[in-house]
Coordinates of C-alpha atoms and ligand atoms in Angstrom, one line a residue:
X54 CA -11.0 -9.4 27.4
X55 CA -7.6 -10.4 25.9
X56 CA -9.6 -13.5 24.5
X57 CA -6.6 -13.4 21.5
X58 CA -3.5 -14.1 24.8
X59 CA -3.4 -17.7 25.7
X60 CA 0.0 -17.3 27.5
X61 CA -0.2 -16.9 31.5
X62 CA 2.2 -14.3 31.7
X63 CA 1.5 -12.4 28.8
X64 CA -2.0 -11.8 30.2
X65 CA -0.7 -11.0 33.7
X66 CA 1.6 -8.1 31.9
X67 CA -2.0 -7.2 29.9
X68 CA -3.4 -6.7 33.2
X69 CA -0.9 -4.8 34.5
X70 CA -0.7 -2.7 31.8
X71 CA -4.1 -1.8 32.5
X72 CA -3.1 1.1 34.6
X73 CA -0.9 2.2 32.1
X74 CA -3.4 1.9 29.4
X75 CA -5.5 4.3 31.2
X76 CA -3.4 7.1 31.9
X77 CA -2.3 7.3 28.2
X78 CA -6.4 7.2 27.3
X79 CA -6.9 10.2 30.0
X80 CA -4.2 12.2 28.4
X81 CA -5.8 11.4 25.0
X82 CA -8.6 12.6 25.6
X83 CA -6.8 15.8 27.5
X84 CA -4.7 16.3 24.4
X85 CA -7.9 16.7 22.2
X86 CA -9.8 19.0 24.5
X87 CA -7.0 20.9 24.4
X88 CA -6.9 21.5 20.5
X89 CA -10.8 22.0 20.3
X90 CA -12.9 23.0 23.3
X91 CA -10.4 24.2 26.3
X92 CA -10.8 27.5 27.6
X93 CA -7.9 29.4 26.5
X94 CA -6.8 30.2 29.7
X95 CA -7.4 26.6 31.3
X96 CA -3.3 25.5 29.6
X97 CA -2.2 27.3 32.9
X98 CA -3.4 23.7 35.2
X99 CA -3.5 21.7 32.1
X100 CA -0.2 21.6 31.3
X101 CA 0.5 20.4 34.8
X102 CA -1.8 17.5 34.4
X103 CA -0.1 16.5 31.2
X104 CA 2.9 16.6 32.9
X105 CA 2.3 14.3 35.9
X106 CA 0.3 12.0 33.9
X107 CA 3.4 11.5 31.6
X108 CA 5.8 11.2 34.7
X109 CA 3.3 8.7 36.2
X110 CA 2.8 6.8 32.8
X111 CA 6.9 6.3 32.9
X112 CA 7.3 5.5 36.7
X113 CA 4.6 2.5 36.0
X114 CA 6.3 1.4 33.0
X115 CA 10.2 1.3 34.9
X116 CA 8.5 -0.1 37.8
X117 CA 10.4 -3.0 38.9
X118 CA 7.5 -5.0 39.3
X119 CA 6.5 -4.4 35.7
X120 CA 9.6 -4.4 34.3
X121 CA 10.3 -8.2 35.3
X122 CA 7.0 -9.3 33.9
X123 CA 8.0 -8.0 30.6
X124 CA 11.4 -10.0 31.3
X125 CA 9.5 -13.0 32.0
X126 CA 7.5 -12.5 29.2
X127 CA 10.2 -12.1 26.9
X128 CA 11.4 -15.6 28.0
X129 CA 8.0 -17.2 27.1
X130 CA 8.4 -19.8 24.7
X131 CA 6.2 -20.5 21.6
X132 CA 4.4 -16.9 22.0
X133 CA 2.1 -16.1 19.4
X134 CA 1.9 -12.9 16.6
X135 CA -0.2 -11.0 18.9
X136 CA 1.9 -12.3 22.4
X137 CA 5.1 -11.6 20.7
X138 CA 3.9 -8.2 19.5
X139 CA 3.2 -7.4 23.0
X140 CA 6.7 -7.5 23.7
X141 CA 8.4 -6.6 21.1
X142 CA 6.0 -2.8 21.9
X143 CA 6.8 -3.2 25.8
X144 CA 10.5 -3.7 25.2
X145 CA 10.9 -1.0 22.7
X146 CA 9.5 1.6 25.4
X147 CA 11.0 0.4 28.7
X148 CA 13.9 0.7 27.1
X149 CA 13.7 4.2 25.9
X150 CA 12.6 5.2 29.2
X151 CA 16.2 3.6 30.8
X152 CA 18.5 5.2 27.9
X153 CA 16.8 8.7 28.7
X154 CA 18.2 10.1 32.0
X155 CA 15.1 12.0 33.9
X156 CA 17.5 15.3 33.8
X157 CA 17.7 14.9 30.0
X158 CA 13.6 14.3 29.3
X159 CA 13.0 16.9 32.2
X160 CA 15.2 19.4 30.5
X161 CA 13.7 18.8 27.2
X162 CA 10.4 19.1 28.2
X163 CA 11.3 22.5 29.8
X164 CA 13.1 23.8 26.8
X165 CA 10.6 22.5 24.0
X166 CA 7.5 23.8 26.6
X167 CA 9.1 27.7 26.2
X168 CA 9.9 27.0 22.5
X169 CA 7.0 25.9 21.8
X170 CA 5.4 29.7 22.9
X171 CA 8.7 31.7 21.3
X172 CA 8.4 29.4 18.0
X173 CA 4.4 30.6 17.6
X174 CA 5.7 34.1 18.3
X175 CA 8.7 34.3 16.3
X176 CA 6.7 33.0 13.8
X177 CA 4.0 35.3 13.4
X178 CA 7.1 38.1 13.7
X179 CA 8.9 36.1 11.2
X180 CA 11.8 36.6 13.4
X181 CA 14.4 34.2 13.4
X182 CA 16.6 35.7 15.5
X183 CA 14.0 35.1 18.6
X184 CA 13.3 31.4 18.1
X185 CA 17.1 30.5 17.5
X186 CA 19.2 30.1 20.8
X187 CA 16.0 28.0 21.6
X188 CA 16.6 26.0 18.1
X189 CA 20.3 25.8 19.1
X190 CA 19.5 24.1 22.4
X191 CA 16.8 22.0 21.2
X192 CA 19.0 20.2 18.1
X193 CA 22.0 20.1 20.7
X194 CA 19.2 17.5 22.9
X195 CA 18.9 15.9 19.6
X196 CA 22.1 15.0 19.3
X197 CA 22.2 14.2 22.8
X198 CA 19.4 12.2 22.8
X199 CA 20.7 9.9 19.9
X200 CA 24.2 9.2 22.1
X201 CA 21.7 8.0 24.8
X202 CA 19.8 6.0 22.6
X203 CA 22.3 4.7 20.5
X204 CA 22.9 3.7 17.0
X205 CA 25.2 1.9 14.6
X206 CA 25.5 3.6 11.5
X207 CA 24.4 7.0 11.9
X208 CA 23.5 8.8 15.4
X209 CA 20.6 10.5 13.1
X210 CA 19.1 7.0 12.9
X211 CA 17.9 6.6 16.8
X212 CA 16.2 9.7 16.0
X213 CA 14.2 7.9 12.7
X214 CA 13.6 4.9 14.6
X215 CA 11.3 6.8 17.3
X216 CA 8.6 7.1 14.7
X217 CA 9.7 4.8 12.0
X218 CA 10.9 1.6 14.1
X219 CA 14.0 0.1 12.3
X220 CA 14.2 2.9 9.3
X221 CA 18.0 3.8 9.0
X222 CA 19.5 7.1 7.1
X223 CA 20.5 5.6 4.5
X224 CA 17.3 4.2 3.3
X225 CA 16.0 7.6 3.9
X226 CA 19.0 9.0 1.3
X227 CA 18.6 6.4 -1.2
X228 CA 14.7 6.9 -1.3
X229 CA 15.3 10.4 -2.1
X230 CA 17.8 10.0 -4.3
X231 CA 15.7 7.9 -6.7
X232 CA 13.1 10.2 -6.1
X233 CA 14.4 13.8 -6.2
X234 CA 16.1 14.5 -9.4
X235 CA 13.0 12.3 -11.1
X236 CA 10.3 14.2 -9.7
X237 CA 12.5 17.8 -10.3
X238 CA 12.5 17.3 -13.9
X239 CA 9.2 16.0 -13.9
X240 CA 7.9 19.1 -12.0
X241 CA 9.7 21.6 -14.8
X242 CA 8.3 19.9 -17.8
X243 CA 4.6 20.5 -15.5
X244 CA 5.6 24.3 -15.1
X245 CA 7.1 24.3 -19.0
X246 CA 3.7 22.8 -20.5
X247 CA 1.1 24.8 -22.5
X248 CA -1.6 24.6 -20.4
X249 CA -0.7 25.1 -17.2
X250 CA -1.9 27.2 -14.6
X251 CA -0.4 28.3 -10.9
X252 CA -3.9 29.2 -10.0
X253 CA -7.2 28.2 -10.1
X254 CA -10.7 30.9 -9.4
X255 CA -11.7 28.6 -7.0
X256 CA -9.0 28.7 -4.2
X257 CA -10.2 32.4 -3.6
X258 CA -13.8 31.4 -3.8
X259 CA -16.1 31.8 -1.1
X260 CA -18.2 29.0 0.9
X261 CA -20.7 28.9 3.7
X262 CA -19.4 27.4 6.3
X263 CA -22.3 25.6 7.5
X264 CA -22.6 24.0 4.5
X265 CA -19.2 23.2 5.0
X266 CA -19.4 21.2 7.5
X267 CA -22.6 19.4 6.5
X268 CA -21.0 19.0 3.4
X269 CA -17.8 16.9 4.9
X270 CA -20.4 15.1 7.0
X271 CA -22.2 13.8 3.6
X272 CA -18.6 12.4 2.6
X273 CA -18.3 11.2 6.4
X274 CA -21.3 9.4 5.7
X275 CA -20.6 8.3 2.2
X276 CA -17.3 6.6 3.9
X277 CA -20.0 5.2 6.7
X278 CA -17.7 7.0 9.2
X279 CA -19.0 5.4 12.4
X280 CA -20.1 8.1 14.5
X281 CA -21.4 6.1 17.2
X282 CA -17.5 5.2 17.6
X283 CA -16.4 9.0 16.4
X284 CA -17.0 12.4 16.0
X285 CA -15.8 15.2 13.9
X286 CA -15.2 19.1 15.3
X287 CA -12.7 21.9 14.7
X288 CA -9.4 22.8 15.1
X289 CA -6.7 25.3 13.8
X290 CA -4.5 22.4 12.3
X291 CA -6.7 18.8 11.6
X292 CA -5.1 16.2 13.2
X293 CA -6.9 12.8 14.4
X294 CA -6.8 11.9 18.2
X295 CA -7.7 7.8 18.9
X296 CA -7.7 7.0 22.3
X297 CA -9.1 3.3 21.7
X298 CA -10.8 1.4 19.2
X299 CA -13.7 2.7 20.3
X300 CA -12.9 6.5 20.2
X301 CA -11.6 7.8 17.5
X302 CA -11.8 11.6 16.5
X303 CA -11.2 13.9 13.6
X304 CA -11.0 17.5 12.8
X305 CA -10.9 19.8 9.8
X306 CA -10.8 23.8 9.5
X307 CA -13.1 26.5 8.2
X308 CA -11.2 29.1 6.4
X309 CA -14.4 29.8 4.4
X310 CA -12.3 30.2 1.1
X311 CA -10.8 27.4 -1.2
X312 CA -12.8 24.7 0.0
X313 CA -10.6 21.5 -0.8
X314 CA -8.4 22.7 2.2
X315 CA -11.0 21.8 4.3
X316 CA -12.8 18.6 2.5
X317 CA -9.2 17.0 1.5
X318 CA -8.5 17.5 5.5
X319 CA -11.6 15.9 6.3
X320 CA -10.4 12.7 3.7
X321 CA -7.4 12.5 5.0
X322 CA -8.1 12.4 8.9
X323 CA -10.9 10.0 8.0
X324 CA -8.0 7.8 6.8
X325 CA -5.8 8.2 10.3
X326 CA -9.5 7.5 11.9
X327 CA -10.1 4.2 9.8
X328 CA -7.1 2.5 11.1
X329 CA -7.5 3.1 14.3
X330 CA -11.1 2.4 13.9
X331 CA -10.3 -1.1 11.9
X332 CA -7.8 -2.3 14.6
X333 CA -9.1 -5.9 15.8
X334 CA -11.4 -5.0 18.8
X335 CA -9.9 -8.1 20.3
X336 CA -7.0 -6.5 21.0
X337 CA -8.7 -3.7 22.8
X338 CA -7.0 -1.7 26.0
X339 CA -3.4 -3.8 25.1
X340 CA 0.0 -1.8 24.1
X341 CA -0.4 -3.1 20.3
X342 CA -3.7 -1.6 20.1
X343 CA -2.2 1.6 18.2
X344 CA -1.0 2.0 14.6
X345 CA 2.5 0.8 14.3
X346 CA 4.1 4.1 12.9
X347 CA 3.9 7.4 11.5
X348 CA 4.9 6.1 7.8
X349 CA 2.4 3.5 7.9
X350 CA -0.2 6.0 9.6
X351 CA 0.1 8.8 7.2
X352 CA 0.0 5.9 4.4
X353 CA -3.7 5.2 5.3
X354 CA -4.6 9.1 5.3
X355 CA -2.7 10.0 2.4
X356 CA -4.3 6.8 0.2
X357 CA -7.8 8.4 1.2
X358 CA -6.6 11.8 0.2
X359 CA -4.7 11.4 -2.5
X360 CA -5.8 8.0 -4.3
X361 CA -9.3 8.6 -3.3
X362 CA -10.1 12.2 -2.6
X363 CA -7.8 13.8 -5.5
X364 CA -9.1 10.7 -7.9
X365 CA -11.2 12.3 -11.0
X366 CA -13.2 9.0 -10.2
X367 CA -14.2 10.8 -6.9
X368 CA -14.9 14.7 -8.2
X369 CA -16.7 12.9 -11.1
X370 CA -19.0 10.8 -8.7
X371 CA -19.6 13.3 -6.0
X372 CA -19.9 16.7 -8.2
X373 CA -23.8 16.9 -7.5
X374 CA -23.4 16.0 -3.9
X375 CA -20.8 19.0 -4.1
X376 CA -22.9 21.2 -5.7
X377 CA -25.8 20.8 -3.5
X378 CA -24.3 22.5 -0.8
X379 CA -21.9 24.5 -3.0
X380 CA -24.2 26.6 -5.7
X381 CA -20.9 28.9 -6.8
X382 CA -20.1 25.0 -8.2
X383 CA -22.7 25.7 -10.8
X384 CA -20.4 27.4 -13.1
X385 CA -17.6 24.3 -13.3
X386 CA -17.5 21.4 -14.7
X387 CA -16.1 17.9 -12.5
X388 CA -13.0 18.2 -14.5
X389 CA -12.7 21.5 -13.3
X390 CA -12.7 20.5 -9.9
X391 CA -10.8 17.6 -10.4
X392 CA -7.7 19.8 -11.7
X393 CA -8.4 22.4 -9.1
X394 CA -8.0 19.6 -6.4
X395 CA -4.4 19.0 -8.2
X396 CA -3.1 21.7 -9.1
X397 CA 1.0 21.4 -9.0
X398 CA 2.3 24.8 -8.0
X399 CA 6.1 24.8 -6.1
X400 CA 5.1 27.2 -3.1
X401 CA 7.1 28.1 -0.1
X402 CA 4.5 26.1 2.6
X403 CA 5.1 22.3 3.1
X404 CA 1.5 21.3 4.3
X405 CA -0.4 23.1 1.5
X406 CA 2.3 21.3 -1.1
X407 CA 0.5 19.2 -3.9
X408 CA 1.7 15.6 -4.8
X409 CA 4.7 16.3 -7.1
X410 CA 6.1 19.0 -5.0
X411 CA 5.6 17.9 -1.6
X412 CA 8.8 15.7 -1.3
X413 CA 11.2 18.1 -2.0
X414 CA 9.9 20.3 1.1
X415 CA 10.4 17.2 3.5
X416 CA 14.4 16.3 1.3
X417 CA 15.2 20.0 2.4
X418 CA 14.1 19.2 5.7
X419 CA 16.2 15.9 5.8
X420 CA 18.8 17.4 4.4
X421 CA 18.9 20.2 7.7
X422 CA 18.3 17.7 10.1
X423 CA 21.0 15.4 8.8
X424 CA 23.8 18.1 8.6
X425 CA 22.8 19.1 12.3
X426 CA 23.3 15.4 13.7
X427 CA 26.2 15.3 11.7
X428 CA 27.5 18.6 13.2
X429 CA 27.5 20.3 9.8
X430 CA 25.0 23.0 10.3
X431 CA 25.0 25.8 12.7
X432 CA 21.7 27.2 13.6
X433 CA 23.2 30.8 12.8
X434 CA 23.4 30.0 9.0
X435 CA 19.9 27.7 9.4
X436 CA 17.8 30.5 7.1
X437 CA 20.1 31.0 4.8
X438 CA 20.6 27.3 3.8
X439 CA 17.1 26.8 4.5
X440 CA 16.4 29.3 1.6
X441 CA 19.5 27.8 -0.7
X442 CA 17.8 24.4 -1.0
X443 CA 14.4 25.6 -1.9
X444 CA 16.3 27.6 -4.4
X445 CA 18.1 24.3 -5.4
X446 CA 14.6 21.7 -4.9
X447 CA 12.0 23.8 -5.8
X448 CA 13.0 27.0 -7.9
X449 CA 12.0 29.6 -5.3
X450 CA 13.3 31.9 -2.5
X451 CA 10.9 32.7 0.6
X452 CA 10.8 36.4 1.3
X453 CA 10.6 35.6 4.7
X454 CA 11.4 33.4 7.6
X455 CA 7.7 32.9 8.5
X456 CA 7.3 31.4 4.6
X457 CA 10.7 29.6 5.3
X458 CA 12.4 27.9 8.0
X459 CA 9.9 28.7 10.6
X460 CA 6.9 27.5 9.4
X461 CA 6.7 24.2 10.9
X462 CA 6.2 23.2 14.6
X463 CA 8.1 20.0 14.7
X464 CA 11.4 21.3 15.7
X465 CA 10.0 23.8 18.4
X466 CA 8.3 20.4 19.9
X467 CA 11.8 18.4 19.5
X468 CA 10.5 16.1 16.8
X469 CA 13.8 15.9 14.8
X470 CA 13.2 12.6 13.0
X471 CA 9.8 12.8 12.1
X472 CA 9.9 14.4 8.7
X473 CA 10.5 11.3 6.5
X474 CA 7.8 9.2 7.7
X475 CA 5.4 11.9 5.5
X476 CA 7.3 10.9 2.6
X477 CA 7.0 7.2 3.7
X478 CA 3.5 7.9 3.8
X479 CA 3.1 9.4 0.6
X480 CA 5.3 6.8 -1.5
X481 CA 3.4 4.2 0.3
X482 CA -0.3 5.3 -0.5
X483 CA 0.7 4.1 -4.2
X484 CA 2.2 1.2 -3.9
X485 CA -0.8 -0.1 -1.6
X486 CA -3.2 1.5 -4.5
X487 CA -1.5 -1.1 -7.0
X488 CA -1.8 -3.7 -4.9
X489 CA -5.7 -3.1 -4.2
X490 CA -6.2 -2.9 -7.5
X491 CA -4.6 -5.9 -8.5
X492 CA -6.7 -7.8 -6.0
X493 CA -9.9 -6.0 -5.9
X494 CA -9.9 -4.2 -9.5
X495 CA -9.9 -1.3 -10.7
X496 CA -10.0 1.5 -7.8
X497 CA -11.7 4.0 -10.3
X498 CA -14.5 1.7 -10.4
X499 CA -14.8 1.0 -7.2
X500 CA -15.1 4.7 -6.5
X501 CA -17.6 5.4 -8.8
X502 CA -19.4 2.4 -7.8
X503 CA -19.0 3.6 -4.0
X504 CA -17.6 0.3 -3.1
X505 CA -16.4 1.6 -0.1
X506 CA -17.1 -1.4 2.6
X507 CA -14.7 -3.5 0.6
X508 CA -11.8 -0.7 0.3
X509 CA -12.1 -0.7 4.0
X510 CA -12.4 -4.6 4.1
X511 CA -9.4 -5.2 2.3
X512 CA -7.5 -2.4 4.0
X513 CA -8.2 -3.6 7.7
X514 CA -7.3 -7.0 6.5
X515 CA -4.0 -6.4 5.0
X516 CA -3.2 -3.4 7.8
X517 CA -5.6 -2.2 10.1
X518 CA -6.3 -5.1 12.2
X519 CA -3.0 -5.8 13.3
X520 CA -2.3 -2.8 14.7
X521 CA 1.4 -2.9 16.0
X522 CA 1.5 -7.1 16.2
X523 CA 4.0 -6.5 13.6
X524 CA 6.6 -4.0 12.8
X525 CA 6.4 -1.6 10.2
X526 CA 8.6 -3.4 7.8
X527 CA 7.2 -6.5 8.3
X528 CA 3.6 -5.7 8.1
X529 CA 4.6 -3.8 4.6
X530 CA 6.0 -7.2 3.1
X531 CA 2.7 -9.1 4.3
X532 CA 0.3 -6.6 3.2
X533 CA 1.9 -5.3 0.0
X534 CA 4.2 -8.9 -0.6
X535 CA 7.2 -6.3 -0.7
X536 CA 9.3 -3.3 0.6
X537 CA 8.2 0.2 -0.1
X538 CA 9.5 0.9 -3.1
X539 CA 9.5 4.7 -4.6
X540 CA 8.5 3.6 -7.8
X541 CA 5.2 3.5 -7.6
X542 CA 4.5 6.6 -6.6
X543 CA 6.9 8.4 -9.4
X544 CA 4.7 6.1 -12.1
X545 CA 1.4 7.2 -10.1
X546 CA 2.8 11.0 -10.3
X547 CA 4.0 10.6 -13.9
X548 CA 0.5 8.9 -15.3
X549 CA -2.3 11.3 -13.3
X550 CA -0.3 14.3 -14.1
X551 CA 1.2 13.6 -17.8
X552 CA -2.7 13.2 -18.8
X553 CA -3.6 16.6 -16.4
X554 CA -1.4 18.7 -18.4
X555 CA -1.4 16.6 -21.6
X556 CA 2.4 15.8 -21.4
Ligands
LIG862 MG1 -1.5 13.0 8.6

């Protein structure tokens, strides 16, 4: 183990970090029982676990003893990539630990716990009123929480920088304000042309679940999906839980109508599962042996989805594997399938949102969460202003609150922040298109040819098997040769869908 650290110290803190390693892995694992297999009633002891393991987890890392081995590390001379990333991870959470009193994650772990339960309630009541003295207190730890952590330009950047290390507000306004009004007027000449269509027969067409899922284990399979390092089950959300290298799991969701929902889940966990799957095995059990960040995680899973999964290329190749387990597919053509996987439709829920409209869902929610670190907003006037910008973004009021400003869990959990890294995600799943494509040719080909070992090849070289050695914005500009940069993906959205609706 730890064959890639030469230096003495850095291996003693690897060691070390052993324990630590461990309880984050048990909690892993914990965490995805909880979200497939747990006996409903079983979250009454579970959530103590999760609760000392994450107090335990902290004491170890804010030991003393540990603490001045990162120290000494940090010291080190002449560290290399992998040594350096080690601490450059380390540092980044001891220190998060010190600038968060106890009293302050205590009390937001009590408050987001019970809003967690009033969110899912209020929700299915579509009841604002309930869920917002618990919204009021949770934004009010926000802003807390970014005094504690500090910040130079904006206190709505220490928030960013917990999933997107070293992304700043302003990078998040200027990406959206070369994106927004571009992909607005792009989305009314969509809605203006002759031949569109807001629906499509086949999101209200039956499947058989069972061949559902044996279905999405063909395209598993098709992807080589290593199952003797994986597994695929079921869950009300998909999500992707990796607890090491060697462990990696997915999940999609039965719905038994509209079957992309649950085959475009399956692509784009399989992405999330790929780079954690690719990550150098060398650096096994060690703190950079996790993707680096949400941005560059969601990259990997939206490339699969959207450059891959929504390609024509890929309805084109696979439309007999399709129809072998799908006979209603009898009456449609590939292309039909291909615009029913893309159909742009502005619609009041974010996670269903297609390509072109899907930003302007997470700009209203940067917009919100902005104003509230900035004091602007009051959580009495949230709905309303909530409805005005998807008036303003995307042409359309919610009737509700449950179609509105309730329909997402992050806030509920306290995640302010975490919204623009799916737009980071999204914008980057282009650029890194065009660059695969410039060194490994045409990525319609490839897909049709199911050259998939050397997608994956060139993907774990350029991002996977560094896993956090580097920090986001530094492994972008060594995989890609330069920032992200929006363009792309408006020239992406502007080709595919100019040709869809014959523009
Ligand atoms: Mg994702």
């Amino acid at each position: 183990m730890f064959e890639v650290f030469e230096n003495k110290t850095i291996k003693e803190i690897l060691n070390k970090y052993l324990d630590i390693w461990s309880i984050g892995y048990a909690s892993g694992l914990l965490g995805w029982d909880s979200e497939t297999y747990m006996p409903k009633e079983s979250i009454k002891e579970r959530s103590i676990v999760f609760g000392r393991l994450a107090v335990l987890r902290q004491k170890m890392m804010l030991s003393s003893e540990f603490k001045d081995l990162v120290k000494k590390g940090e010291k080190e001379q002449n560290l290399n990539d992998y040594e350096a990333g080690v601490i450059r991870v380390l540092k980044r959470e001891i220190e998060r630990f010190e600038k968060l009193p106890p009293e302050f994650i205590e009390e937001m772990e009590r408050v987001t716990s019970k809003a967690r339960v009033v969110w899912r309630e209020a929700k299915a009541k579509s009841d604002y009123n309930m869920f917002k003295p618990y919204l009021g207190k949770i934004f009010e730890l926000s802003r807390k929480a970014a005094e504690y952590l500090g910040y130079e330009e904006h206190p709505y950047d220490a928030l960013l920088d917990l999933y997107e290390e070293g992304l700043k507000t302003r990078e998040v306004d200027s990406m959206f304000k070369e994106l927004g009004p571009q992909l607005r007027d792009f989305l009314k000449k969509i809605i203006e042309s002759q031949n569109y269509s807001a629906t499509h027969p086949l999101e209200e067409t039956q499947y058989d679940i069972e061949k559902m899922k044996a279905l999405n284990t063909e395209i598993l399979k098709l992807f080589k999906f290593p199952f003797e390092r994986g597994r695929i089950d079921v869950s009300a959300h998909p999500f992707t839980s990796g607890f090491g290298v060697y462990d990696v799991r997915i999940t999609t969701r039965y719905e038994g109508k509209d079957f992309r929902r649950s085959l475009l889940a399956v692509i784009h966990e399989f992405g999330h599962a790929l780079y954690e799957l690719q990550i150098d095995e060398k650096l096994m059990a060690t703190p950079i042996a996790g993707g680096v960040s949400l941005g560059v995680h969601e990259s990997q899973s939206r490339f699969w989805e959207n450059m891959i999964g929504r390609s024509k290329a890929f309805t084109e190749t696979n439309f007999e594997l399709f129809k072998k387990y799908l006979d209603f597919l009898k009456d449609y053509t590939p292309d039909d399938v291909y615009r029913y996987f893309n159909i742009v439709k502005p619609d009041f829920i974010r996670v269903e949102a297609d390509e072109v409209t899907y930003n302007q869902h997470i700009l209203i929610r940067f917009e919100i969460e902005k104003g509230v670190m900035e004091e602007k907003i009051n959580v009495d006037e949230l709905p309303q202003i909530w409805n005005s910008l998807m008036e303003k973004y995307l042409g359309i009021t919610p009737p509700n609150d449950a179609l509105g400003v309730l329909q997402d869990i992050h806030w509920s959990m306290g995640s302010t922040g975490y919204f623009p890294t799916y737009s980071i995600g999204t914008i980057l799943a282009t650029q890194i298109a065009v660059k695969l494509e410039k060194e490994l040719g045409n990525l319609s080909e490839l897909i049709t040819e199911k050259k998939y070992d050397e997608i994956k090849s060139w993907l774990k070289e350029k991002f996977h098997r560094w896993g956090s050695t580097y920090p986001p914005k530094e492994l972008i500009k060594r995989a890609l040769g330069e920032e992200m940069n929006p363009k792309y993906f408006i020239e992406h959205l502007k080709r595919k869908y100019s040709e869809i609706y014959s523009l």
